[in-house]
Each structure stands twice: as structure tokens, then as C-alpha cells.
mmCIF file of C-alpha atoms in Angstrom:
data_model
loop_
_atom_site.group_PDB
_atom_site.id
_atom_site.type_symbol
_atom_site.label_atom_id
_atom_site.label_comp_id
_atom_site.label_asym_id
_atom_site.label_seq_id
_atom_site.Cartn_x
_atom_site.Cartn_y
_atom_site.Cartn_z
ATOM 1 C CA MET A 1 29.761 25.875 0.133
ATOM 2 C CA SER A 2 32.260 28.634 -2.842
ATOM 3 C CA PHE A 3 31.059 29.810 -5.757
ATOM 4 C CA MET A 4 32.585 26.995 -7.849
ATOM 5 C CA SER A 5 31.136 23.763 -5.750
ATOM 6 C CA SER A 6 28.111 25.754 -6.278
ATOM 7 C CA ARG A 7 28.298 25.298 -10.274
ATOM 8 C CA ILE A 8 29.264 22.148 -10.194
ATOM 9 C CA PHE A 9 26.344 21.160 -7.863
ATOM 10 C CA PHE A 10 23.413 22.708 -9.926
ATOM 11 C CA LYS A 11 25.298 21.013 -13.077
ATOM 12 C CA GLN A 12 25.178 17.734 -11.628
ATOM 13 C CA LEU A 13 21.490 18.611 -10.335
ATOM 14 C CA GLY A 14 20.639 19.719 -13.399
ATOM 15 C CA PHE A 15 22.549 16.361 -15.336
ATOM 16 C CA GLY A 16 20.359 14.238 -13.313
ATOM 17 C CA LEU A 17 16.969 15.394 -14.020
ATOM 18 C CA ARG A 18 17.526 15.133 -17.319
ATOM 19 C CA VAL A 19 18.929 11.988 -16.891
ATOM 20 C CA TYR A 20 16.030 11.175 -14.911
ATOM 21 C CA LEU A 21 13.410 12.321 -17.402
ATOM 22 C CA ARG A 22 14.510 10.554 -20.476
ATOM 23 C CA VAL A 23 13.998 7.382 -18.524
ATOM 24 C CA PRO A 24 9.968 6.601 -19.336
ATOM 25 C CA ALA A 25 10.093 3.471 -16.749
ATOM 26 C CA ALA A 26 11.876 5.515 -13.959
ATOM 27 C CA VAL A 27 9.027 8.444 -14.299
ATOM 28 C CA PHE A 28 6.125 5.535 -14.327
ATOM 29 C CA TRP A 29 7.276 4.266 -11.250
ATOM 30 C CA THR A 30 7.814 6.323 -9.253
ATOM 31 C CA LEU A 31 5.571 8.487 -10.267
ATOM 32 C CA ALA A 32 2.583 7.700 -12.503
ATOM 33 C CA PHE A 33 2.319 3.675 -10.196
ATOM 34 C CA PRO A 34 1.515 5.071 -7.309
ATOM 35 C CA ILE A 35 -1.642 7.559 -8.650
ATOM 36 C CA VAL A 36 -2.535 3.828 -11.144
ATOM 37 C CA MET A 37 -2.609 2.112 -7.629
ATOM 38 C CA LEU A 38 -4.762 4.762 -5.393
ATOM 39 C CA LEU A 39 -7.030 5.175 -8.654
ATOM 40 C CA GLY A 40 -7.807 1.327 -9.028
ATOM 41 C CA LEU A 41 -7.354 -0.497 -5.525
ATOM 42 C CA GLY A 42 -9.182 2.469 -3.970
ATOM 43 C CA THR A 43 -11.979 2.348 -6.501
ATOM 44 C CA VAL A 44 -12.746 -1.550 -6.207
ATOM 45 C CA PHE A 45 -12.302 -1.375 -2.603
ATOM 46 C CA GLY A 46 -14.566 1.498 -1.499
ATOM 47 C CA GLY A 47 -13.110 5.385 -2.145
ATOM 48 C CA GLY A 48 -15.378 6.451 1.140
ATOM 49 C CA LYS A 49 -18.256 3.979 1.360
ATOM 50 C CA PRO A 50 -18.243 0.574 3.631
ATOM 51 C CA PRO A 51 -18.068 -2.195 0.786
ATOM 52 C CA SER A 52 -21.257 -4.031 -0.182
ATOM 53 C CA VAL A 53 -21.899 -7.587 0.424
ATOM 54 C CA HIS A 54 -23.334 -9.876 -2.014
ATOM 55 C CA LEU A 55 -25.294 -13.208 -1.410
ATOM 56 C CA ALA A 56 -26.570 -15.579 -4.186
ATOM 57 C CA TRP A 57 -29.903 -17.136 -2.855
ATOM 58 C CA VAL A 58 -31.810 -20.359 -4.625
ATOM 59 C CA GLN A 59 -35.569 -19.466 -4.618
ATOM 60 C CA ALA A 60 -37.459 -22.649 -6.860
ATOM 61 C CA SER A 61 -40.979 -20.458 -5.805
ATOM 62 C CA THR A 62 -42.021 -17.354 -5.212
ATOM 63 C CA GLY A 63 -41.199 -16.881 -1.004
ATOM 64 C CA SER A 64 -42.912 -18.504 1.849
ATOM 65 C CA PRO A 65 -43.700 -15.438 4.863
ATOM 66 C CA ASP A 66 -40.679 -17.152 6.622
ATOM 67 C CA ASP A 67 -38.287 -16.334 3.318
ATOM 68 C CA VAL A 68 -39.979 -13.067 3.342
ATOM 69 C CA LEU A 69 -39.092 -12.482 6.687
ATOM 70 C CA MET A 70 -35.578 -13.606 5.975
ATOM 71 C CA GLN A 71 -34.853 -11.586 3.124
ATOM 72 C CA ALA A 72 -35.808 -8.369 4.708
ATOM 73 C CA ALA A 73 -33.581 -8.790 8.415
ATOM 74 C CA LEU A 74 -31.238 -9.718 5.099
ATOM 75 C CA ALA A 75 -31.220 -6.139 3.590
ATOM 76 C CA GLU A 76 -31.275 -4.678 6.506
ATOM 77 C CA ARG A 77 -28.126 -5.799 7.293
ATOM 78 C CA GLY A 78 -27.068 -4.166 4.183
ATOM 79 C CA LEU A 79 -26.470 -7.655 2.345
ATOM 80 C CA GLN A 80 -27.430 -7.254 -1.206
ATOM 81 C CA VAL A 81 -29.408 -9.993 -1.997
ATOM 82 C CA GLU A 82 -29.888 -12.102 -5.674
ATOM 83 C CA LEU A 83 -31.984 -14.369 -6.075
ATOM 84 C CA LEU A 84 -30.948 -17.695 -9.262
ATOM 85 C CA THR A 85 -32.620 -20.635 -10.138
ATOM 86 C CA ALA A 86 -30.955 -23.370 -9.194
ATOM 87 C CA ALA A 87 -29.454 -23.899 -13.203
ATOM 88 C CA ALA A 88 -27.715 -20.385 -13.255
ATOM 89 C CA ALA A 89 -26.533 -20.313 -9.485
ATOM 90 C CA ASP A 90 -24.959 -24.349 -9.787
ATOM 91 C CA GLU A 91 -23.482 -22.077 -12.749
ATOM 92 C CA ARG A 92 -22.010 -19.485 -11.081
ATOM 93 C CA TRP A 93 -21.218 -21.597 -8.504
ATOM 94 C CA ARG A 94 -19.217 -24.021 -10.476
ATOM 95 C CA ALA A 95 -17.141 -20.829 -12.399
ATOM 96 C CA GLY A 96 -15.908 -19.690 -8.950
ATOM 97 C CA LYS A 97 -18.244 -16.422 -8.997
ATOM 98 C CA LEU A 98 -19.937 -16.556 -5.879
ATOM 99 C CA PRO A 99 -18.444 -15.866 -2.333
ATOM 100 C CA ALA A 100 -21.702 -17.757 -0.643
ATOM 101 C CA LEU A 101 -24.447 -19.210 -1.720
ATOM 102 C CA LEU A 102 -27.782 -19.650 0.424
ATOM 103 C CA GLU A 103 -29.756 -22.488 -0.735
ATOM 104 C CA GLY A 104 -33.132 -23.374 0.887
ATOM 105 C CA GLU A 105 -36.683 -21.927 1.470
ATOM 106 C CA ALA A 106 -39.336 -21.768 3.941
ATOM 107 C CA GLY A 107 -37.556 -21.401 6.823
ATOM 108 C CA HIS A 108 -35.393 -24.621 6.290
ATOM 109 C CA TYR A 109 -31.848 -23.111 5.064
ATOM 110 C CA GLN A 110 -28.580 -23.963 4.162
ATOM 111 C CA LEU A 111 -25.441 -21.707 2.922
ATOM 112 C CA ARG A 112 -22.423 -22.347 0.880
ATOM 113 C CA VAL A 113 -19.338 -20.100 1.315
ATOM 114 C CA ASN A 114 -16.573 -20.641 -1.433
ATOM 115 C CA SER A 115 -13.361 -21.382 0.086
ATOM 116 C CA TYR A 116 -11.437 -19.665 -2.475
ATOM 117 C CA LEU A 117 -13.288 -16.464 -1.787
ATOM 118 C CA ALA A 118 -13.024 -16.803 2.642
ATOM 119 C CA ALA A 119 -12.487 -13.749 3.005
ATOM 120 C CA GLN A 120 -15.538 -12.247 1.692
ATOM 121 C CA GLY A 121 -18.203 -15.503 1.856
ATOM 122 C CA MET A 122 -17.275 -15.588 5.765
ATOM 123 C CA GLN A 123 -18.151 -11.833 5.929
ATOM 124 C CA ALA A 124 -21.665 -12.881 4.791
ATOM 125 C CA GLU A 125 -22.147 -15.596 6.499
ATOM 126 C CA ALA A 126 -22.057 -12.845 9.855
ATOM 127 C CA LEU A 127 -24.512 -11.559 8.213
ATOM 128 C CA VAL A 128 -26.772 -14.226 7.200
ATOM 129 C CA GLN A 129 -26.459 -15.722 10.741
ATOM 130 C CA GLN A 130 -27.818 -12.535 12.005
ATOM 131 C CA ALA A 131 -30.420 -12.269 10.228
ATOM 132 C CA TYR A 132 -32.051 -15.531 10.607
ATOM 133 C CA LEU A 133 -31.880 -15.570 14.264
ATOM 134 C CA VAL A 134 -33.806 -11.727 13.680
ATOM 135 C CA ALA A 135 -36.045 -13.429 11.436
ATOM 136 C CA GLN A 136 -36.985 -16.647 13.704
ATOM 137 C CA ALA A 137 -37.558 -14.234 16.465
ATOM 138 C CA ARG A 138 -40.337 -12.421 14.533
ATOM 139 C CA ARG A 139 -41.571 -15.567 13.216
ATOM 140 C CA GLN A 140 -42.122 -16.490 17.137
ATOM 141 C CA GLY A 141 -43.876 -12.774 17.365
ATOM 142 C CA ALA A 142 -41.153 -12.181 19.402
ATOM 143 C CA GLU A 143 -39.163 -9.190 19.636
ATOM 144 C CA PRO A 144 -35.511 -9.477 17.933
ATOM 145 C CA PRO A 145 -32.014 -9.966 19.681
ATOM 146 C CA ALA A 146 -30.515 -6.490 20.646
ATOM 147 C CA GLN A 147 -27.176 -6.204 19.404
ATOM 148 C CA LEU A 148 -23.871 -3.782 20.080
ATOM 149 C CA PRO A 149 -24.129 -0.888 18.573
ATOM 150 C CA VAL A 150 -20.986 -0.995 16.009
ATOM 151 C CA ALA A 151 -19.800 2.727 14.454
ATOM 152 C CA LEU A 152 -17.127 2.614 11.851
ATOM 153 C CA SER A 153 -13.697 4.820 12.931
ATOM 154 C CA SER A 154 -10.114 5.057 13.170
ATOM 155 C CA PRO A 155 -7.960 4.868 15.467
ATOM 156 C CA GLY A 156 -7.299 8.538 16.444
ATOM 157 C CA GLY A 157 -11.337 8.966 15.440
ATOM 158 C CA ARG A 158 -10.925 11.098 12.592
ATOM 159 C CA HIS A 159 -11.669 8.644 9.568
ATOM 160 C CA ALA A 160 -14.313 6.490 8.785
ATOM 161 C CA HIS A 161 -14.378 3.910 6.470
ATOM 162 C CA ASN A 162 -11.871 4.717 4.232
ATOM 163 C CA TYR A 163 -9.545 2.543 2.302
ATOM 164 C CA ALA A 164 -7.816 4.910 0.086
ATOM 165 C CA ALA A 165 -6.804 6.967 3.274
ATOM 166 C CA PHE A 166 -5.422 3.993 4.368
ATOM 167 C CA LEU A 167 -3.994 3.007 1.220
ATOM 168 C CA LEU A 168 -2.213 6.389 0.176
ATOM 169 C CA PRO A 169 0.445 6.997 3.141
ATOM 170 C CA GLY A 170 1.158 3.071 2.350
ATOM 171 C CA LEU A 171 1.542 4.493 -0.993
ATOM 172 C CA LEU A 172 3.850 7.102 -0.132
ATOM 173 C CA GLY A 173 6.050 4.918 2.065
ATOM 174 C CA LEU A 174 5.983 2.188 -0.488
ATOM 175 C CA ASN A 175 7.240 4.852 -3.127
ATOM 176 C CA LEU A 176 10.313 6.004 -1.402
ATOM 177 C CA MET A 177 11.681 2.640 -0.955
ATOM 178 C CA MET A 178 11.055 2.002 -4.783
ATOM 179 C CA LEU A 179 12.827 5.601 -5.096
ATOM 180 C CA GLY A 180 15.853 3.972 -3.383
ATOM 181 C CA VAL A 181 15.902 0.603 -3.747
ATOM 182 C CA PHE A 182 15.688 0.897 -7.828
ATOM 183 C CA SER A 183 16.235 4.357 -8.358
ATOM 184 C CA THR A 184 19.076 5.109 -6.806
ATOM 185 C CA GLY A 185 20.930 1.327 -6.834
ATOM 186 C CA MET A 186 20.351 0.530 -10.078
ATOM 187 C CA VAL A 187 21.626 3.739 -11.458
ATOM 188 C CA ASP A 188 24.569 3.081 -8.443
ATOM 189 C CA VAL A 189 26.017 -0.254 -10.261
ATOM 190 C CA SER A 190 25.119 1.289 -13.799
ATOM 191 C CA MET A 191 26.758 3.678 -13.589
ATOM 192 C CA ARG A 192 30.213 1.743 -12.370
ATOM 193 C CA GLU A 193 29.403 -1.123 -14.338
ATOM 194 C CA LYS A 194 30.115 1.228 -17.651
ATOM 195 C CA GLY A 195 32.722 3.442 -16.514
ATOM 196 C CA GLY A 196 30.617 6.453 -15.642
ATOM 197 C CA TYR A 197 32.323 6.892 -12.632
ATOM 198 C CA LYS A 198 35.906 6.386 -13.477
ATOM 199 C CA ARG A 199 34.902 9.535 -16.013
ATOM 200 C CA LEU A 200 33.739 11.070 -13.128
ATOM 201 C CA ALA A 201 36.604 10.078 -10.776
ATOM 202 C CA ALA A 202 39.171 12.426 -13.949
ATOM 203 C CA THR A 203 37.429 15.143 -13.285
ATOM 204 C CA PRO A 204 37.171 17.068 -10.138
ATOM 205 C CA LEU A 205 33.184 17.011 -9.051
ATOM 206 C CA SER A 206 34.488 15.252 -5.734
ATOM 207 C CA LYS A 207 32.193 12.987 -3.708
ATOM 208 C CA PRO A 208 30.596 14.891 -1.862
ATOM 209 C CA ALA A 209 29.245 16.857 -4.559
ATOM 210 C CA TYR A 210 28.184 14.530 -6.420
ATOM 211 C CA LEU A 211 26.459 12.322 -3.630
ATOM 212 C CA ALA A 212 24.898 15.600 -2.313
ATOM 213 C CA ALA A 213 23.531 16.312 -5.803
ATOM 214 C CA GLN A 214 22.251 12.878 -6.661
ATOM 215 C CA LEU A 215 20.419 13.313 -3.192
ATOM 216 C CA ALA A 216 19.181 16.849 -4.494
ATOM 217 C CA VAL A 217 17.421 14.933 -7.516
ATOM 218 C CA ARG A 218 15.998 12.203 -5.694
ATOM 219 C CA LEU A 219 14.342 14.748 -2.873
ATOM 220 C CA ILE A 220 13.490 16.241 -6.117
ATOM 221 C CA ILE A 221 11.704 13.668 -7.028
ATOM 222 C CA MET A 222 9.762 12.249 -3.681
ATOM 223 C CA VAL A 223 8.307 15.788 -3.423
ATOM 224 C CA ALA A 224 6.689 15.470 -6.946
ATOM 225 C CA GLY A 225 5.254 12.109 -6.076
ATOM 226 C CA ALA A 226 3.846 12.898 -2.660
ATOM 227 C CA ALA A 227 2.426 16.429 -4.191
ATOM 228 C CA THR A 228 0.587 14.571 -7.528
ATOM 229 C CA LEU A 229 -0.200 11.346 -4.788
ATOM 230 C CA LEU A 230 -1.161 13.584 -2.431
ATOM 231 C CA LEU A 231 -3.532 15.828 -4.868
ATOM 232 C CA THR A 232 -5.112 12.984 -6.605
ATOM 233 C CA GLY A 233 -6.187 11.772 -3.330
ATOM 234 C CA LEU A 234 -7.869 15.208 -2.795
ATOM 235 C CA LEU A 235 -9.440 15.253 -6.630
ATOM 236 C CA VAL A 236 -10.775 11.605 -6.404
ATOM 237 C CA PHE A 237 -11.963 10.618 -3.259
ATOM 238 C CA ASP A 238 -11.772 13.774 -1.107
ATOM 239 C CA ILE A 239 -9.119 12.877 1.539
ATOM 240 C CA ARG A 240 -6.749 14.793 2.985
ATOM 241 C CA SER A 241 -4.020 14.824 5.352
ATOM 242 C CA GLU A 242 -5.234 15.245 9.132
ATOM 243 C CA GLY A 243 -2.228 16.140 10.405
ATOM 244 C CA THR A 244 0.509 19.746 8.974
ATOM 245 C CA LEU A 245 2.839 19.441 5.783
ATOM 246 C CA GLY A 246 5.324 19.658 8.165
ATOM 247 C CA ALA A 247 4.881 17.199 10.117
ATOM 248 C CA LEU A 248 4.156 14.128 7.047
ATOM 249 C CA PHE A 249 7.668 15.895 5.406
ATOM 250 C CA THR A 250 9.271 15.296 8.226
ATOM 251 C CA LEU A 251 8.045 11.285 7.586
ATOM 252 C CA LEU A 252 8.943 11.480 3.811
ATOM 253 C CA LEU A 253 12.111 13.328 4.374
ATOM 254 C CA LEU A 254 13.228 10.855 6.897
ATOM 255 C CA GLY A 255 12.456 7.398 4.722
ATOM 256 C CA ALA A 256 13.473 8.809 1.690
ATOM 257 C CA ALA A 257 17.477 9.056 3.460
ATOM 258 C CA CYS A 258 16.268 5.613 4.656
ATOM 259 C CA PHE A 259 16.018 4.237 1.333
ATOM 260 C CA ILE A 260 18.067 5.854 -1.176
ATOM 261 C CA ALA A 261 21.134 4.580 1.579
ATOM 262 C CA MET A 262 19.703 1.247 1.423
ATOM 263 C CA GLY A 263 20.051 1.265 -2.594
ATOM 264 C CA TYR A 264 23.552 2.439 -2.179
ATOM 265 C CA VAL A 265 24.585 -0.258 -0.222
ATOM 266 C CA LEU A 266 22.573 -2.914 -2.452
ATOM 267 C CA ALA A 267 24.717 -1.583 -5.021
ATOM 268 C CA SER A 268 27.777 -1.827 -3.511
ATOM 269 C CA LEU A 269 27.442 -5.116 -3.318
ATOM 270 C CA ALA A 270 26.505 -6.079 -6.936
ATOM 271 C CA ARG A 271 29.058 -5.815 -9.734
ATOM 272 C CA THR A 272 25.847 -5.722 -12.449
ATOM 273 C CA VAL A 273 22.740 -4.120 -13.159
ATOM 274 C CA GLU A 274 20.893 -7.468 -13.683
ATOM 275 C CA ALA A 275 22.601 -9.405 -10.432
ATOM 276 C CA TYR A 276 21.420 -5.851 -8.937
ATOM 277 C CA GLY A 277 17.959 -7.161 -10.021
ATOM 278 C CA GLY A 278 17.824 -9.958 -8.556
ATOM 279 C CA MET A 279 19.776 -8.538 -5.616
ATOM 280 C CA SER A 280 17.376 -5.876 -4.813
ATOM 281 C CA ASN A 281 13.698 -8.023 -5.207
ATOM 282 C CA LEU A 282 14.507 -10.259 -2.849
ATOM 283 C CA VAL A 283 14.754 -7.124 -0.654
ATOM 284 C CA PHE A 284 11.555 -4.972 -1.808
ATOM 285 C CA LEU A 285 8.936 -7.827 -2.521
ATOM 286 C CA PRO A 286 9.279 -9.532 1.341
ATOM 287 C CA LEU A 287 9.170 -5.804 2.569
ATOM 288 C CA MET A 288 6.103 -4.907 0.597
ATOM 289 C CA LEU A 289 4.204 -7.754 1.073
ATOM 290 C CA LEU A 290 5.290 -7.878 5.072
ATOM 291 C CA SER A 291 4.787 -3.978 5.944
ATOM 292 C CA GLY A 292 1.047 -3.118 5.593
ATOM 293 C CA VAL A 293 1.058 -1.429 2.261
ATOM 294 C CA TYR A 294 -1.545 -2.358 0.897
ATOM 295 C CA PHE A 295 -3.795 -4.473 3.808
ATOM 296 C CA SER A 296 -3.212 -4.522 7.763
ATOM 297 C CA LEU A 297 -1.419 -7.366 8.533
ATOM 298 C CA ASP A 298 -3.389 -7.798 12.086
ATOM 299 C CA ALA A 299 -4.139 -11.464 10.937
ATOM 300 C CA ALA A 300 -0.586 -12.432 10.221
ATOM 301 C CA PRO A 301 0.552 -14.705 13.304
ATOM 302 C CA PRO A 302 2.204 -12.691 16.004
ATOM 303 C CA TRP A 303 5.861 -13.502 14.866
ATOM 304 C CA LEU A 304 5.698 -11.653 11.754
ATOM 305 C CA GLN A 305 4.126 -8.745 13.205
ATOM 306 C CA MET A 306 6.641 -8.106 14.782
ATOM 307 C CA ALA A 307 9.417 -8.849 12.444
ATOM 308 C CA ALA A 308 7.603 -6.460 10.201
ATOM 309 C CA ALA A 309 7.614 -3.406 12.865
ATOM 310 C CA ALA A 310 11.597 -4.247 13.299
ATOM 311 C CA LEU A 311 11.916 -3.076 9.306
ATOM 312 C CA PRO A 312 12.315 0.462 8.426
ATOM 313 C CA LEU A 313 8.960 0.278 6.318
ATOM 314 C CA ALA A 314 6.440 -0.752 8.693
ATOM 315 C CA PRO A 315 6.802 1.661 11.385
ATOM 316 C CA LEU A 316 7.371 4.472 8.793
ATOM 317 C CA LEU A 317 3.815 3.805 7.674
ATOM 318 C CA THR A 318 2.732 3.057 11.126
ATOM 319 C CA ALA A 319 3.347 6.927 11.727
ATOM 320 C CA LEU A 320 2.970 8.644 8.206
ATOM 321 C CA ARG A 321 -0.991 7.210 9.009
ATOM 322 C CA ALA A 322 -1.166 8.782 12.250
ATOM 323 C CA VAL A 323 -0.251 11.905 10.571
ATOM 324 C CA PHE A 324 -2.497 12.046 7.257
ATOM 325 C CA ASN A 325 -5.170 9.981 9.041
ATOM 326 C CA ASP A 326 -5.397 11.421 12.459
ATOM 327 C CA GLY A 327 -3.598 14.304 13.124
ATOM 328 C CA ALA A 328 -1.129 12.617 14.816
ATOM 329 C CA THR A 329 2.490 14.605 16.018
ATOM 330 C CA LEU A 330 5.796 13.163 15.429
ATOM 331 C CA ALA A 331 6.373 13.579 19.111
ATOM 332 C CA SER A 332 3.438 11.064 19.768
ATOM 333 C CA GLN A 333 5.608 8.701 16.944
ATOM 334 C CA GLY A 334 8.734 8.598 18.788
ATOM 335 C CA GLN A 335 9.077 4.803 18.359
ATOM 336 C CA ALA A 336 8.347 4.357 15.117
ATOM 337 C CA ILE A 337 10.318 7.047 14.087
ATOM 338 C CA ALA A 338 13.122 5.908 16.237
ATOM 339 C CA ILE A 339 13.366 2.761 14.690
ATOM 340 C CA VAL A 340 13.952 4.347 11.127
ATOM 341 C CA SER A 341 16.327 6.456 12.144
ATOM 342 C CA ALA A 342 18.293 4.025 13.528
ATOM 343 C CA TRP A 343 17.954 1.591 10.124
ATOM 344 C CA ALA A 344 18.921 5.396 8.283
ATOM 345 C CA ALA A 345 21.763 5.756 10.543
ATOM 346 C CA VAL A 346 23.383 2.026 9.716
ATOM 347 C CA LEU A 347 22.559 2.502 6.305
ATOM 348 C CA PHE A 348 24.057 6.275 5.640
ATOM 349 C CA GLY A 349 27.387 4.639 7.852
ATOM 350 C CA LEU A 350 27.867 1.727 5.421
ATOM 351 C CA ALA A 351 27.162 3.723 2.303
ATOM 352 C CA VAL A 352 29.401 6.064 3.353
ATOM 353 C CA ARG A 353 32.314 3.838 3.790
ATOM 354 C CA ARG A 354 31.302 1.412 0.701
ATOM 355 C CA PHE A 355 30.982 3.644 -1.682
ATOM 356 C CA ARG A 356 33.525 3.773 -4.194
ATOM 357 C CA TRP A 357 34.005 5.193 -7.974
ATOM 358 C CA VAL A 358 35.613 2.247 -9.068
#
């Protein structure tokens, strides 16, 4: 690169960073939003401890020996039992605030599960059923039935139960997609719509120099966003990457290239910012919902899981979580990397072919 080309590149780089920093919304969505989501969801769903299961129990009297046995068995299974009167239980049930409600006493019980809170209610139901069997066995003077030992562990065995550790790599990948689809694509359409490219076309600035500077701006933003998110995870939830930073950065770089190219391809299909807003959301929302950013897709139909695995975000998150949570090497993530690389190559080719000044 000649001295003149280097000077033009760095001027464009500085200009791009100033433009980015002057847009509060862009700074929020790429830097602050992932941190807000990590703090919010990580705190609500458990930063490092298994989530407690709550159970409301209607008891009209002080409790018979059967109830004492039942309550002890419930406590052994980690259930937080709240004793309520019938009136209080009915009021809270009608308000939809109880996932599960245990009714009855003296060994005669029934359980109501809130269909609107089925995930929490069915978890409580399984534990209540276990507790009931244990209480019945003790009532008859027999030993409770043996249970299999359960160990909480991630697939690679490095982390125990920690939702924040699962969430953080998902937010890293989501941030890359937002950087490409919204920041890159929206700026491209806005520049073309407002005549910014026409003015640039009349200058000595070449397309490669401009695109290289824009790519550098977004890579700087990507590194800043990833660093702040990783630091937040370390300071608040005491989670850190089990893999090397080099492997993690390589995956982030690959994902950034893929989604930045996607942003340029989508921008080439829209003439106005308004049209691009609708188009980008049609791409962004399905990818976000189907790729397991916030929760695993294990409960989804097999065909949906297969479809999501063929899209770029899901395999990227798989590789990020393997490296971050379990210290996996890049070589062990060959399939996921191949899928994302193929998407990046195709999208980059389309972006170069369709990019125009006007």
C-alpha cells in the first residue's frame, strides 16, 4: 500500500469511527445491549447456581405426620415450599402467579400445573412425584427407592450449571449479526439514498480503500464489544473463556466477515432505509430465534434443528460455546467452521459483485 493510499485509508477509518460514535443508537445496540442482556438474563435465570423450584401448598391445618414426611421429602429435592391458605392460593392461582399448586393433606394430594407456565410447573411436578414416593415409602417403614446420581456438567465437562456461561457466547454471535445486518447494511443504504456515494465517486477514493476502511471500523467495534462483554462476564458472573483467546478471536473474525458481507448483500436489494428496515428484520429475527442465542433448540422438531444448523448463526454459536465453555480447539469444530466459511465466501462474492457507488 502506497503512502497516499495509506493516508486515504486512515482518514476513512477515522471518519467512519467518528460517524459511528455520533450515533447513540448504534453505540447502544452494539456495545451496551449485549451487556444489558447478559446482566438481565444471567441474573434472572441463574448466574452460577441451579435455579430454585417454587411450590405452593394449600394446607388448612397444622399438618399431619404424612404432611411432615411429605414436606421433608420436598425439601430434600430442592423445592422451596410456600404454605398458603385456600383463599390466598386461589387468588394467586387466578392471577397466574403460581406454576404449580399442591392441594390436600394427610397423604391425599393432587397437583395443579399452570399451563401458561408449563416449563416451571412440569419441573415441579417431577420433583413432587419423587417426593411423594419417598414419603410413602417412609410412611410404611421401607427404604425410599434408589435414584440414579445426577451430575450437572456441560458437554465438554468444564462448566457446571451456569446459564450466563451458555448465554455469553450466544450474545457474542448475536452482536456480530447485528453489526453486519443493521450497522453495515443500514449505513450502506443510507449513504446511497442520500447521495453520499455519488460524492465519493467523484473523488480519488477507490472502492477497495473505502471498503477496507469500513471493514476495519467494524472490526474495531467488534473487538470493543466482545472485550466489554467478556469483561462483564468475568467481573459479574466469574466466567471466562476456557479456550484460547486466539481461537475465540478467529471465530469472531470469521463471523464478522460473514455477517458484514450479509449486510452489504441485503443493502444491495433495497433502495431506501425504510425498505431495508423491513428486509433486515425478516432476516434478523428468524436467525436470532432459530439459532439458540438465548436457549437451546433441543426441544424443537428435528427438521427445524436441521434447518437452523444449515444457517450461519447456529453453527457459529456451536463453535463459540465449544471454545468458550469447554476449551475446544478450532480443529474439533471443523464442520461448524466449514458451514460459516461457506456462507462467508458466498456472501462476500455476492457483496463484491453487487456493490455500487450509485
